[in-house]
Coordinates of C-alpha atoms in Angstrom, one line a residue:
Chain A
X1214 CA -15.6 8.2 35.4
X1215 CA -13.2 10.8 34.0
X1216 CA -12.0 8.2 31.5
X1217 CA -15.5 7.2 30.5
X1218 CA -16.3 10.8 29.7
X1219 CA -13.1 11.3 27.8
X1220 CA -14.1 8.9 25.0
X1221 CA -17.2 10.8 24.0
X1222 CA -15.8 14.3 24.5
X1223 CA -12.6 13.5 22.5
X1224 CA -14.6 12.2 19.6
X1225 CA -16.8 15.3 19.6
X1226 CA -13.9 17.7 20.0
X1227 CA -12.0 16.0 17.3
X1228 CA -15.0 16.6 15.0
X1229 CA -15.3 20.2 15.9
X1230 CA -11.6 21.0 15.7
X1231 CA -11.1 19.3 12.3
X1232 CA -14.0 20.5 10.4
X1233 CA -12.3 23.9 10.2
X1234 CA -9.3 22.3 8.4
X1235 CA -11.3 20.2 5.9
X1236 CA -9.4 20.4 2.7
X1237 CA -10.6 19.4 -0.7
X1238 CA -9.3 15.8 -0.4
X1239 CA -10.1 15.4 3.3
X1240 CA -13.7 14.8 4.4
X1241 CA -14.9 14.9 7.9
X1242 CA -18.4 13.8 8.8
X1243 CA -20.0 12.8 12.1
X1244 CA -23.1 11.6 13.8
X1245 CA -24.5 11.5 17.3
X1246 CA -27.5 9.7 18.8
X1247 CA -28.6 10.5 22.3
X1248 CA -31.2 8.0 23.5
X1249 CA -33.0 7.5 26.8
X1250 CA -35.2 4.6 27.7
X1251 CA -37.2 3.0 30.5
X1252 CA -39.1 -0.3 30.9
X1253 CA -42.4 -0.5 32.6
X1254 CA -41.5 -4.0 34.0
X1255 CA -38.3 -5.8 34.8
X1256 CA -39.6 -9.1 33.3
X1257 CA -38.6 -8.2 29.8
X1258 CA -35.3 -6.7 30.8
X1259 CA -33.1 -8.9 28.7
X1260 CA -35.3 -9.4 25.7
X1261 CA -33.7 -8.9 22.2
X1262 CA -35.2 -5.5 21.8
X1263 CA -34.7 -4.1 25.3
X1264 CA -31.0 -4.8 25.8
X1265 CA -29.4 -2.4 28.3
X1266 CA -32.6 -0.9 29.7
X1267 CA -34.2 -1.3 33.1
X1268 CA -37.1 0.2 35.1
X1269 CA -35.1 3.4 35.8
X1270 CA -34.5 5.9 33.0
X1271 CA -31.1 5.2 31.4
X1272 CA -29.2 6.9 28.6
X1273 CA -26.2 4.6 28.1
X1274 CA -27.7 1.7 26.2
X1275 CA -28.0 3.4 22.8
X1276 CA -26.2 6.7 23.1
X1277 CA -23.3 6.9 20.7
X1278 CA -21.2 9.3 18.7
X1279 CA -19.2 8.6 15.5
X1280 CA -16.7 10.6 13.5
X1281 CA -15.5 9.7 10.1
X1282 CA -12.4 11.0 8.4
X1283 CA -11.9 10.1 4.7
X1284 CA -8.8 11.1 2.8
X1285 CA -8.3 10.7 -0.9
X1286 CA -4.8 9.3 -1.5
X1287 CA -4.9 9.5 -5.3
X1288 CA -7.5 9.5 -8.1
X1289 CA -8.8 6.0 -7.3
X1290 CA -7.7 5.3 -3.8
X1291 CA -9.0 6.6 -0.5
X1292 CA -8.6 5.8 3.2
X1293 CA -11.6 6.0 5.6
X1294 CA -11.6 5.6 9.4
X1295 CA -14.8 5.8 11.5
X1296 CA -14.3 6.1 15.3
X1297 CA -17.2 5.3 17.5
X1298 CA -17.9 5.9 21.1
X1299 CA -20.8 3.9 22.6
X1300 CA -22.5 4.2 25.9
X1301 CA -23.0 0.4 25.9
X1302 CA -19.3 -0.1 26.0
X1303 CA -18.4 2.6 28.5
X1304 CA -17.8 5.4 25.8
X1305 CA -14.3 4.1 25.0
X1306 CA -13.5 5.0 21.4
X1307 CA -12.9 2.2 18.9
X1308 CA -12.8 1.9 15.1
X1309 CA -16.0 0.6 13.7
X1310 CA -14.7 1.0 10.1
X1311 CA -11.1 1.4 8.9
X1312 CA -10.6 0.6 5.3
X1313 CA -8.9 1.5 2.0
X1314 CA -11.1 1.9 -1.0
X1315 CA -9.8 1.2 -4.5
X1316 CA -12.0 2.3 -7.4
X1317 CA -11.6 -0.2 -10.2
X1318 CA -13.9 1.7 -12.5
X1319 CA -16.5 4.5 -12.1
X1320 CA -19.0 1.9 -10.9
X1321 CA -16.9 -0.7 -9.1
X1322 CA -14.6 -0.7 -6.1
X1323 CA -12.7 -2.9 -3.7
X1324 CA -12.5 -2.1 0.0
X1325 CA -9.9 -3.7 2.3
X1326 CA -10.0 -3.6 6.1
X1327 CA -12.5 -3.5 8.9
X1328 CA -16.0 -3.3 7.3
X1329 CA -19.6 -3.6 8.4
X1330 CA -21.0 -7.0 7.7
X1331 CA -23.9 -6.4 5.3
X1332 CA -26.4 -8.7 6.9
X1333 CA -29.5 -6.4 6.8
X1334 CA -31.1 -3.6 4.8
X1335 CA -30.0 -1.1 7.5
X1336 CA -26.6 -2.7 8.5
X1337 CA -24.4 -0.2 6.7
X1338 CA -25.8 2.8 8.5
X1339 CA -27.3 1.2 11.6
X1340 CA -25.5 3.6 13.9
X1341 CA -26.6 6.7 12.0
X1342 CA -29.9 7.3 13.6
X1343 CA -30.6 10.3 11.4
X1344 CA -30.8 8.0 8.4
X1345 CA -34.0 6.2 9.5
X1346 CA -37.2 6.8 11.5
X1347 CA -36.7 4.3 14.4
X1348 CA -34.6 4.9 17.4
X1349 CA -32.9 1.7 16.2
X1350 CA -34.1 -1.0 13.8
X1351 CA -36.1 -3.8 15.7
X1352 CA -33.6 -5.9 17.7
X1353 CA -35.7 -9.0 17.3
X1354 CA -34.8 -9.0 13.6
X1355 CA -31.4 -7.1 13.8
X1356 CA -30.1 -9.8 16.1
X1357 CA -26.5 -10.2 14.7
X1358 CA -25.2 -6.9 16.0
X1359 CA -22.3 -8.7 17.9
X1360 CA -21.0 -9.7 14.5
X1361 CA -21.6 -6.3 12.9
X1362 CA -18.0 -5.9 11.9
X1363 CA -15.7 -8.1 9.8
X1364 CA -12.1 -7.8 8.8
X1365 CA -11.6 -8.7 5.2
X1366 CA -12.3 -7.5 1.7
X1367 CA -15.3 -6.6 -0.4
X1368 CA -16.1 -5.8 -4.0
X1369 CA -19.1 -3.7 -5.1
X1370 CA -20.4 -3.3 -8.6
X1371 CA -23.0 -0.6 -9.1
X1372 CA -25.3 -0.6 -12.1
X1373 CA -28.0 1.5 -13.7
X1374 CA -30.5 0.4 -16.4
X1375 CA -33.2 2.9 -17.3
X1376 CA -35.1 3.8 -14.1
X1377 CA -33.5 0.9 -12.3
X1378 CA -30.3 1.1 -10.3
X1379 CA -28.6 -1.2 -7.8
X1380 CA -25.5 -2.9 -6.6
X1381 CA -24.0 -6.3 -6.0
X1382 CA -21.6 -6.6 -3.1
X1383 CA -19.4 -9.7 -2.5
X1384 CA -17.3 -10.0 0.7
X1385 CA -15.1 -12.4 2.5
X1386 CA -13.3 -12.2 5.8
X1387 CA -13.0 -13.5 9.3
X1388 CA -14.8 -12.6 12.5
X1389 CA -13.6 -13.1 16.0
X1390 CA -15.0 -11.2 19.0
X1391 CA -17.0 -11.4 22.2
X1392 CA -20.5 -12.5 21.8
X1393 CA -23.2 -11.7 24.4
X1394 CA -26.3 -13.8 24.9
X1395 CA -28.7 -13.6 27.9
X1396 CA -26.2 -11.6 29.8
X1397 CA -23.3 -14.0 29.3
X1398 CA -20.2 -13.4 27.2
X1399 CA -18.6 -15.9 24.9
X1400 CA -15.7 -15.8 22.6
X1401 CA -17.0 -16.6 19.1
X1402 CA -15.3 -17.0 15.8
X1403 CA -16.6 -17.3 12.2
X1404 CA -13.8 -18.5 9.9
X1405 CA -14.0 -18.4 6.1
X1406 CA -16.9 -16.1 6.3
X1407 CA -18.3 -15.0 2.9
X1408 CA -21.5 -13.4 1.6
X1409 CA -23.3 -11.6 -1.2
X1410 CA -25.8 -8.8 -1.2
X1411 CA -27.9 -7.7 -4.1
X1412 CA -29.9 -4.5 -3.9
X1413 CA -32.0 -2.7 -6.5
X1414 CA -34.3 0.3 -6.8
X1415 CA -36.8 1.2 -9.5
X1416 CA -38.9 4.3 -9.0
X1417 CA -40.6 4.0 -5.6
X1418 CA -39.9 0.3 -5.3
X1419 CA -36.7 -1.3 -4.0
X1420 CA -35.5 -4.6 -2.7
X1421 CA -32.5 -6.5 -1.3
X1422 CA -31.4 -10.1 -1.1
X1423 CA -28.4 -11.4 0.8
X1424 CA -26.7 -14.7 1.8
X1425 CA -23.9 -15.2 4.3
X1426 CA -22.1 -18.3 5.6
X1427 CA -19.2 -19.1 7.9
X1428 CA -17.6 -21.8 10.0
X1429 CA -18.7 -21.4 13.6
X1430 CA -16.5 -21.8 16.7
X1431 CA -17.4 -20.9 20.3
X1432 CA -15.5 -21.3 23.6
X1433 CA -18.0 -23.6 25.4
X1434 CA -17.1 -25.2 28.8
X1435 CA -19.5 -28.0 29.7
X1436 CA -18.6 -27.5 33.4
X1437 CA -19.1 -23.7 33.2
X1438 CA -22.1 -21.7 34.5
X1439 CA -23.0 -19.7 31.5
X1440 CA -26.4 -20.6 29.8
X1441 CA -24.8 -22.3 26.8
X1442 CA -22.2 -24.1 29.0
X1443 CA -25.1 -25.5 31.1
X1444 CA -26.7 -26.7 27.9
X1445 CA -23.5 -28.3 26.7
X1446 CA -23.1 -29.9 30.2
X1447 CA -26.7 -31.1 30.1
X1448 CA -26.1 -32.8 26.7
X1449 CA -23.1 -34.7 28.1
X1450 CA -25.2 -35.9 31.0
X1451 CA -28.0 -36.9 28.7
X1452 CA -25.6 -39.0 26.6
X1453 CA -24.1 -40.5 29.8
X1454 CA -27.5 -41.4 31.2
X1455 CA -28.7 -42.9 27.9
X1456 CA -25.5 -45.0 27.6
X1457 CA -26.0 -46.4 31.1
X1458 CA -29.7 -47.2 30.6
X1459 CA -28.9 -48.7 27.2
X1460 CA -26.5 -51.1 28.9
X1461 CA -29.3 -52.6 31.1
X1462 CA -30.4 -55.7 29.3
X1463 CA -33.9 -55.4 27.7
X1464 CA -34.1 -51.6 28.2
X1465 CA -34.7 -51.0 24.5
X1466 CA -32.9 -47.6 24.9
X1467 CA -30.4 -46.6 22.1
X1468 CA -27.3 -44.7 23.2
X1469 CA -27.2 -41.1 21.9
X1470 CA -24.4 -38.7 21.1
X1471 CA -26.1 -35.4 21.0
X1472 CA -23.0 -33.6 22.4
X1473 CA -21.3 -34.0 19.0
X1474 CA -24.1 -32.1 17.4
X1475 CA -24.4 -29.5 20.1
X1476 CA -20.8 -28.3 20.4
X1477 CA -19.8 -26.5 17.2
X1478 CA -16.4 -27.2 15.8
X1479 CA -16.4 -25.4 12.5
X1480 CA -20.0 -26.4 11.8
X1481 CA -21.4 -24.2 9.0
X1482 CA -23.8 -21.3 9.9
X1483 CA -25.8 -19.6 7.2
X1484 CA -27.9 -16.4 7.1
X1485 CA -30.5 -15.5 4.5
X1486 CA -32.2 -12.1 4.2
X1487 CA -34.8 -10.5 1.8
X1488 CA -36.3 -7.0 1.9
X1489 CA -38.9 -5.3 -0.1
X1490 CA -39.8 -1.6 0.2
X1491 CA -41.9 1.1 -1.3
X1492 CA -41.4 4.8 -0.7
X1493 CA -43.1 7.6 -2.6
X1494 CA -41.6 10.4 -0.5
X1495 CA -44.4 10.8 1.9
X1496 CA -45.6 7.2 2.6
X1497 CA -43.3 4.3 2.9
X1498 CA -43.6 0.5 3.6
X1499 CA -40.9 -2.0 4.3
X1500 CA -40.9 -5.8 5.0
X1501 CA -37.7 -7.6 5.8
X1502 CA -37.4 -11.4 6.3
X1503 CA -34.4 -13.2 7.7
X1504 CA -33.5 -16.8 8.6
X1505 CA -30.5 -18.2 10.5
X1506 CA -29.4 -21.8 10.0
X1507 CA -26.8 -23.5 12.1
X1508 CA -25.4 -27.0 11.4
X1509 CA -24.6 -27.2 15.1
X1510 CA -27.4 -27.3 17.6
X1511 CA -26.1 -25.1 20.4
X1512 CA -27.8 -22.1 18.9
X1513 CA -31.3 -22.6 17.5
X1514 CA -32.2 -22.0 13.9
X1515 CA -34.7 -19.1 13.8
X1516 CA -36.8 -17.0 11.4
X1517 CA -37.4 -13.3 12.1
X1518 CA -39.2 -10.7 10.2
X1519 CA -40.6 -7.2 10.4
X1520 CA -43.1 -5.1 8.6
X1521 CA -43.2 -1.3 9.0
X1522 CA -45.1 1.7 7.6
X1523 CA -44.4 5.4 7.9
X1524 CA -46.4 8.5 6.9
X1525 CA -44.7 11.9 6.6
X1526 CA -46.8 14.9 7.5
X1527 CA -44.7 18.1 7.1
X1528 CA -41.8 17.8 9.5
X1529 CA -43.3 14.9 11.4
X1530 CA -43.2 11.2 10.5
X1531 CA -45.5 8.7 12.2
X1532 CA -44.5 5.1 12.0
X1533 CA -45.6 1.7 13.1
X1534 CA -43.7 -1.6 13.1
X1535 CA -44.4 -5.2 14.0
X1536 CA -41.6 -7.8 14.3
X1537 CA -41.5 -11.4 15.3
X1538 CA -38.9 -14.2 15.8
X1539 CA -39.6 -17.9 16.2
X1540 CA -37.1 -20.7 16.6
X1541 CA -37.0 -23.4 14.0
X1542 CA -36.0 -26.5 16.0
X1543 CA -34.2 -29.5 14.5
X1544 CA -35.9 -32.9 14.3
X1545 CA -35.2 -35.9 16.5
X1546 CA -33.4 -36.0 19.8
X1547 CA -31.5 -32.9 19.1
X1548 CA -34.7 -31.0 18.4
X1549 CA -36.1 -32.3 21.7
X1550 CA -33.0 -31.0 23.5
X1551 CA -33.4 -27.6 21.9
X1552 CA -36.9 -27.4 23.5
X1553 CA -34.9 -26.6 26.7
X1554 CA -33.5 -23.4 25.2
X1555 CA -36.2 -22.0 22.9
X1556 CA -37.8 -18.6 22.7
X1557 CA -40.5 -16.7 20.8
X1558 CA -40.6 -12.9 20.8
X1559 CA -42.6 -10.3 19.1
X1560 CA -42.7 -6.5 19.4
X1561 CA -45.0 -3.7 18.2
X1562 CA -43.5 -0.2 17.9
X1563 CA -45.3 3.1 17.5
X1564 CA -43.2 6.2 17.1
X1565 CA -42.9 9.8 15.8
X1566 CA -39.9 11.4 14.2
X1567 CA -39.7 15.2 14.1
X1568 CA -37.2 16.8 11.7
X1569 CA -36.1 19.9 13.6
X1570 CA -33.8 21.0 10.8
X1571 CA -31.9 19.3 8.0
X1572 CA -29.4 17.7 10.4
X1573 CA -31.3 17.2 13.6
X1574 CA -34.2 14.8 14.3
X1575 CA -36.1 14.1 17.5
X1576 CA -37.7 10.8 18.1
X1577 CA -40.2 9.3 20.6
X1578 CA -41.1 5.6 20.6
X1579 CA -43.0 3.0 22.6
X1580 CA -42.3 -0.7 22.0
X1581 CA -44.6 -3.4 23.4
X1582 CA -42.7 -6.7 23.7
X1583 CA -44.1 -10.1 24.4
X1584 CA -41.7 -13.0 25.0
X1585 CA -42.2 -16.7 25.7
X1586 CA -39.1 -18.4 27.0
X1587 CA -37.9 -21.7 28.4
X1588 CA -36.5 -20.5 31.7
X1589 CA -38.9 -22.7 33.7
X1590 CA -37.9 -25.7 31.6
X1591 CA -34.2 -24.9 32.3
X1592 CA -35.0 -24.8 36.1
X1593 CA -36.5 -28.2 36.0
X1594 CA -33.7 -29.7 33.9
X1595 CA -31.1 -28.0 36.0
X1596 CA -32.5 -29.6 39.2
X1597 CA -32.5 -33.0 37.5
X1598 CA -29.0 -32.5 36.3
X1599 CA -27.8 -31.5 39.8
X1600 CA -29.3 -34.7 41.3
X1601 CA -27.8 -36.8 38.6
X1602 CA -24.3 -35.3 38.8
X1603 CA -24.4 -36.1 42.5
X1604 CA -25.5 -39.7 41.8
X1605 CA -22.6 -40.0 39.3
X1606 CA -20.2 -38.7 42.0
X1607 CA -21.6 -41.1 44.6
X1608 CA -21.2 -44.0 42.2
X1609 CA -17.5 -43.1 41.8
X1610 CA -16.7 -42.3 45.5
X1611 CA -15.2 -45.3 47.4
X1612 CA -16.9 -45.8 50.7
X1613 CA -20.2 -44.2 49.6
X1614 CA -23.3 -46.4 50.1
X1615 CA -23.9 -46.4 46.3
X1616 CA -20.3 -46.8 45.3
X1617 CA -20.1 -49.0 42.2
X1618 CA -23.8 -49.9 42.6
X1619 CA -24.9 -50.4 39.0
X1620 CA -28.6 -50.9 39.8
X1621 CA -28.8 -47.6 41.7
X1622 CA -27.0 -45.8 39.0
X1623 CA -29.3 -47.2 36.3
X1624 CA -32.3 -46.1 38.4
X1625 CA -30.8 -42.6 38.8
X1626 CA -30.2 -42.5 35.0
X1627 CA -33.8 -43.3 34.2
X1628 CA -34.9 -40.7 36.8
X1629 CA -32.7 -38.1 35.1
X1630 CA -34.0 -38.9 31.6
X1631 CA -37.6 -38.6 33.0
X1632 CA -36.6 -35.3 34.6
X1633 CA -35.5 -34.0 31.2
X1634 CA -38.8 -35.2 29.7
X1635 CA -40.7 -33.4 32.5
X1636 CA -38.6 -30.2 31.8
X1637 CA -39.5 -30.3 28.1
X1638 CA -43.2 -30.8 29.1
X1639 CA -43.1 -27.7 31.3
X1640 CA -45.0 -24.8 29.7
X1641 CA -43.1 -21.8 28.3
X1642 CA -43.1 -18.7 30.6
X1643 CA -44.7 -15.6 29.0
X1644 CA -43.6 -12.1 29.9
X1645 CA -44.6 -8.8 28.3
X1646 CA -43.9 -5.1 28.9
X1647 CA -43.3 -1.8 27.2
X1648 CA -40.0 0.0 26.4
X1649 CA -40.4 3.8 26.1
X1650 CA -37.6 5.7 24.3
X1651 CA -36.8 9.3 23.5
X1652 CA -33.9 10.3 21.3
X1653 CA -32.1 12.9 19.3
X1654 CA -30.1 12.1 16.1
X1655 CA -27.7 14.5 14.5
X1656 CA -25.5 14.3 11.4
X1657 CA -22.8 16.8 10.4
Chain B
X1325 CA -70.8 40.0 0.7
X1326 CA -69.2 41.9 -2.2
X1327 CA -66.4 43.0 0.0
X1328 CA -65.8 39.5 1.1
X1329 CA -65.7 38.3 -2.5
X1330 CA -63.2 41.0 -3.4
X1331 CA -61.2 40.1 -0.4
X1332 CA -61.0 36.4 -1.3
X1333 CA -60.1 37.2 -4.9
X1334 CA -57.3 39.4 -3.7
X1335 CA -56.2 36.6 -1.3
X1336 CA -56.2 34.2 -4.3
X1337 CA -54.1 36.6 -6.3
X1338 CA -51.6 37.0 -3.6
X1339 CA -51.3 33.2 -3.2
X1340 CA -50.6 32.8 -6.9
X1341 CA -48.0 35.6 -6.7
X1342 CA -46.4 34.0 -3.7
X1343 CA -46.2 30.6 -5.4
X1344 CA -44.7 32.1 -8.5
X1345 CA -42.1 33.7 -6.3
X1346 CA -41.4 30.5 -4.5
X1347 CA -41.0 28.5 -7.7
X1348 CA -38.7 30.7 -9.8
X1349 CA -37.8 29.2 -13.1
X1350 CA -35.0 26.9 -12.3
X1351 CA -33.1 25.0 -15.1
X1352 CA -30.4 22.4 -15.2
X1353 CA -27.3 23.6 -17.1
X1354 CA -24.0 22.2 -18.4
X1355 CA -21.1 24.1 -20.1
X1356 CA -21.5 25.2 -23.6
X1357 CA -18.4 23.0 -24.3
X1358 CA -20.3 19.9 -23.1
X1359 CA -21.4 17.6 -26.0
X1360 CA -24.7 16.5 -24.4
X1361 CA -27.9 18.3 -25.7
X1362 CA -30.6 17.2 -23.3
X1363 CA -31.1 15.1 -20.2
X1364 CA -34.2 13.2 -19.0
X1365 CA -35.5 13.8 -15.5
X1366 CA -34.3 10.3 -14.7
X1367 CA -30.7 11.2 -15.8
X1368 CA -30.7 14.3 -13.7
X1369 CA -32.0 12.4 -10.6
X1370 CA -29.4 9.6 -11.1
X1371 CA -26.5 12.1 -11.4
X1372 CA -27.6 14.2 -8.5
X1373 CA -28.3 11.2 -6.2
X1374 CA -24.9 9.7 -7.0
X1375 CA -26.3 6.7 -8.8
X1376 CA -24.4 7.3 -12.0
X1377 CA -21.2 9.4 -12.6
X1378 CA -21.5 9.7 -16.4
X1379 CA -23.6 11.7 -18.9
X1380 CA -25.6 9.8 -21.4
X1381 CA -22.7 10.1 -23.9
X1382 CA -20.4 8.4 -21.4
X1383 CA -18.3 11.4 -20.4
X1384 CA -17.8 12.1 -16.7
X1385 CA -20.6 13.9 -14.9
X1386 CA -20.0 15.8 -11.6
X1387 CA -23.1 17.4 -10.0
X1388 CA -22.7 20.6 -7.9
X1389 CA -25.2 21.9 -5.4
X1390 CA -26.0 25.5 -4.5
X1391 CA -25.5 26.5 -0.9
X1392 CA -28.1 25.4 1.7
X1393 CA -31.0 27.8 1.9
X1394 CA -30.9 29.0 -1.7
X1395 CA -34.3 29.3 -3.4
X1396 CA -33.1 27.4 -6.5
X1397 CA -31.9 24.6 -4.4
X1398 CA -35.2 24.2 -2.5
X1399 CA -37.1 24.3 -5.9
X1400 CA -34.7 21.7 -7.5
X1401 CA -34.9 19.3 -4.5
X1402 CA -38.6 19.5 -4.3
X1403 CA -39.5 19.4 -8.0
X1404 CA -36.8 17.2 -9.5
X1405 CA -35.5 15.0 -6.7
X1406 CA -38.9 15.0 -4.9
X1407 CA -37.3 15.1 -1.5
X1408 CA -37.2 17.6 1.4
X1409 CA -33.9 18.9 2.8
X1410 CA -34.0 16.4 5.7
X1411 CA -35.0 13.5 3.5
X1412 CA -31.9 14.3 1.3
X1413 CA -29.7 14.6 4.3
X1414 CA -30.9 11.2 5.5
X1415 CA -30.4 9.7 2.0
X1416 CA -26.8 11.0 1.9
X1417 CA -26.0 10.0 5.4
X1418 CA -26.8 6.4 4.4
X1419 CA -24.0 6.6 1.8
X1420 CA -21.4 8.9 3.4
X1421 CA -20.8 6.7 6.4
X1422 CA -20.4 3.6 4.3
X1423 CA -18.0 5.1 1.8
X1424 CA -20.6 4.6 -1.0
X1425 CA -21.0 8.1 -2.0
X1426 CA -20.7 11.8 -1.2
X1427 CA -23.2 14.6 -1.8
X1428 CA -22.7 17.2 -4.6
X1429 CA -20.4 19.9 -3.4
X1430 CA -22.0 23.2 -2.2
X1431 CA -20.7 25.7 -4.7
X1432 CA -22.4 29.1 -4.0
X1433 CA -25.4 30.9 -5.6
X1434 CA -26.9 31.0 -9.1
X1435 CA -24.2 33.2 -10.5
X1436 CA -21.3 31.3 -8.9
X1437 CA -22.7 27.9 -10.1
X1438 CA -23.2 29.2 -13.6
X1439 CA -19.6 30.5 -13.7
X1440 CA -18.2 27.1 -12.5
X1441 CA -20.3 25.1 -14.9
X1442 CA -19.3 27.4 -17.9
X1443 CA -15.7 26.6 -17.2
X1444 CA -15.8 22.9 -16.8
X1445 CA -17.6 20.5 -19.3
X1446 CA -17.8 17.8 -16.6
X1447 CA -19.9 19.9 -14.2
X1448 CA -23.7 19.9 -14.1
X1449 CA -25.7 22.4 -12.0
X1450 CA -29.1 24.1 -11.6
X1451 CA -29.6 27.8 -11.7
X1452 CA -32.4 30.4 -11.9
X1453 CA -33.0 30.8 -15.7
X1454 CA -32.3 34.6 -15.3
X1455 CA -28.5 34.0 -15.0
X1456 CA -28.3 31.7 -18.1
X1457 CA -26.2 33.1 -20.9
X1458 CA -24.4 31.5 -23.9
X1459 CA -21.5 30.2 -21.8
X1460 CA -23.8 27.4 -20.6
X1461 CA -26.7 25.5 -22.1
X1462 CA -29.9 24.3 -20.6
X1463 CA -30.2 20.5 -20.7
X1464 CA -33.3 20.1 -18.5
X1465 CA -36.3 22.3 -17.8
X1466 CA -39.0 21.6 -15.2

């Protein structure tokens, strides 16, 4: 407990202590978000936008502090380190950013080191709650936060033309880290990752387009118990059963190899994003569209988007947001297999931001989440898989009544394939509930 | 009724006075040694929001702010940049924490900013027109 507290306190003390010594070429800035939240029902506890919250008020999920120190080394080179302490990871301090900037010209620069992956409109400053109205951008759309940092290099060219201004950012690097999904942790890697982001503003209008790609690796274990492991295991069983049935003369069944498509081994993953916004200073509107496409089938392709409007009234800003994500399943047998692990989620957020002073904002939000998921399908498929695994064991166990009995095994194989069909025909389960949040954001 | 009329006229007069005081005549200045003769509102916005770092003639432009709470600063933010103090803070916090820009340096009051700008042809600032003398020139009025 003492250690847990140390992280946050150290980061804050460091901030306080060093501001006093800020010299011309040394810049210290920091931010702090304290956020509390509670769910009105446990059924949406692990939805994309409610991660870390439960039915008792909690403050750890989104509370964080950051301190940034930037030092100018010479006229065109500077070093920047941003230390972060997050409640979600036990308040231990870690470097979210650590990079060297080299200014090539007045309007272009290279950065080398640990950077933020520029997937979304708000990616760059997603931890700086003061910079936007929400407690955090909708998790349904901002769903790549486990890949938020990349180690590599980027190049930015800024431009102005009349009332228009903007920037093109190119980056490349490698990502390797833990990746959490439905409460399980995987080791994930994206090699040869690269992307481009173009942003532009003209008067009250602005927009952003970005594209990202990488080669995807993940530590799947078909005999493991994590959700994706089970799926990989199931695909192996499916191929086995199909092979056995196909061997029965006159079955008309074609052997499958869906396992090869399910388990990623450097398969390409791609991400597309587009944003449009309008902001006249008191009224603002934003729409952001995103699409994720995997060549492997272990993670489903999906589309997710948000629309949001905000109205400023004095020191208060009222805002409303709708966001939605839908899986885009592949065709054929693979797409059918993906039906076992599909999900649709939408959320509606209403909130108020109050600017207490020019560095402190208070926020209150309610987010209504509705989710349809395939947990009932997985239960049916899991039972069929357990039966079939037992049947395969029996077939291979000398002395068992069904040892080496091809007829029984073929029958069990057909039963398993039927079980999978039944699982897919099982209706999706729907849950809904509301997340309530209060928060305070500070920058200094 | 007459009394009420007189009273409301007085109130109107006071309101006008008050707004005149709140909106002192603030102007954008550069050094007399600077080669630029005038800036458009858009130029001023782009320089003060960190979107460009050059004057229209291509020379380096470095904007400086007055200290927080100064009347000239509030007027400038409101009438030229069209943003409240907290909106500006939010704008800069999007850039500071990504290494994409830093806000203009806080450099004192009207007299101090005028003195700094007079000495350095790369600086651009805003001051109450009362402190303007021939060491600086006005490049934008609003």
